[in-house]
Amino acid sequence: GFHLVGGASSCDTHSITASNPDGSAIADVMHRALNHCQLKPEHITAIKAHGTASPLNDDGEAAGVHRVFSEVPPLFSLKSYVGHTLGSCGAIETALLTSCIDAGFIPKSAGFLEADPALGLEPLVSSQSAETGHYMFNFFGFGGNNCSLIIDYRN
């Protein structure tokens, strides 16, 4: 089953619509989530990226992920399955992802075709088996509202 280990939330005032593209605020919220849960980056099994496929968000998210993870675990996005849901992405994507993991898999990033070499990240292009462990769920929304949750999954 699942249980919420913890997380962190913050508001980046870099701009009215987005977090700082240097990734500093995104890295900060991920570090704070890990610290709250007394975990290290290497304890994370996979990352659910916010993954909007918009240049400003992708630049900031990739930079933040690289600030936190020296080796990036499997990374994927659910945005292409549900679209931009504004304030409800956290609830919808958490329900969707926990259902997928409970069914035994991590979904691929639907619609993803080609990695941007400048970002240095490659989202999953095929589904993978869900492993027991800690999953980081990232949500980086309008107005710089950043949230990182860590869910523990044990089968």
Steps between C-alpha positions, in 0.01 A plus 500: 500500500580867506561757763598864486844533654501880478579790275547871467327793336622847413420801290769636271443869434733509198207581271122505502473184290805281559787393719853624448640330186834449678329224700595642841146514641409161356817345646426664834153346528633155400786529755253607769273204419792258523617657827146488645491128420858441618592363158787556260460543122628146441202364698255615231376218274346725232392861444160611374602824330264792460599476133293761320714486183518879506848652466497712817368219722722234345814715538429567868394145578802343328736743673337425837517124451871523412565713810355222719585172324852408391341189342143563388264209569234407243302815423162536331210739462125451510413844355428361154242262649301768688600836353540823694257472786611821674462455876391136493806333346624382840184310586435365150858393427547346845184291456603399147855408593414304814248304290768424240754392761236291676438330162873425484641756260642849459347661190703631210495870419232488230572705190868539583709448188841664529709622792637854501876449552523837677277369782706187565191294591320222317150415619383140477388406150356165606327383814711333768418262781426679826764431761459516876641826633467875531344697216537876466192676363581852376247773426627840382204720421399847393629783713801300615297269725735208550426173678696179537344198671664170581285188501622163626376195311522147639327212321 
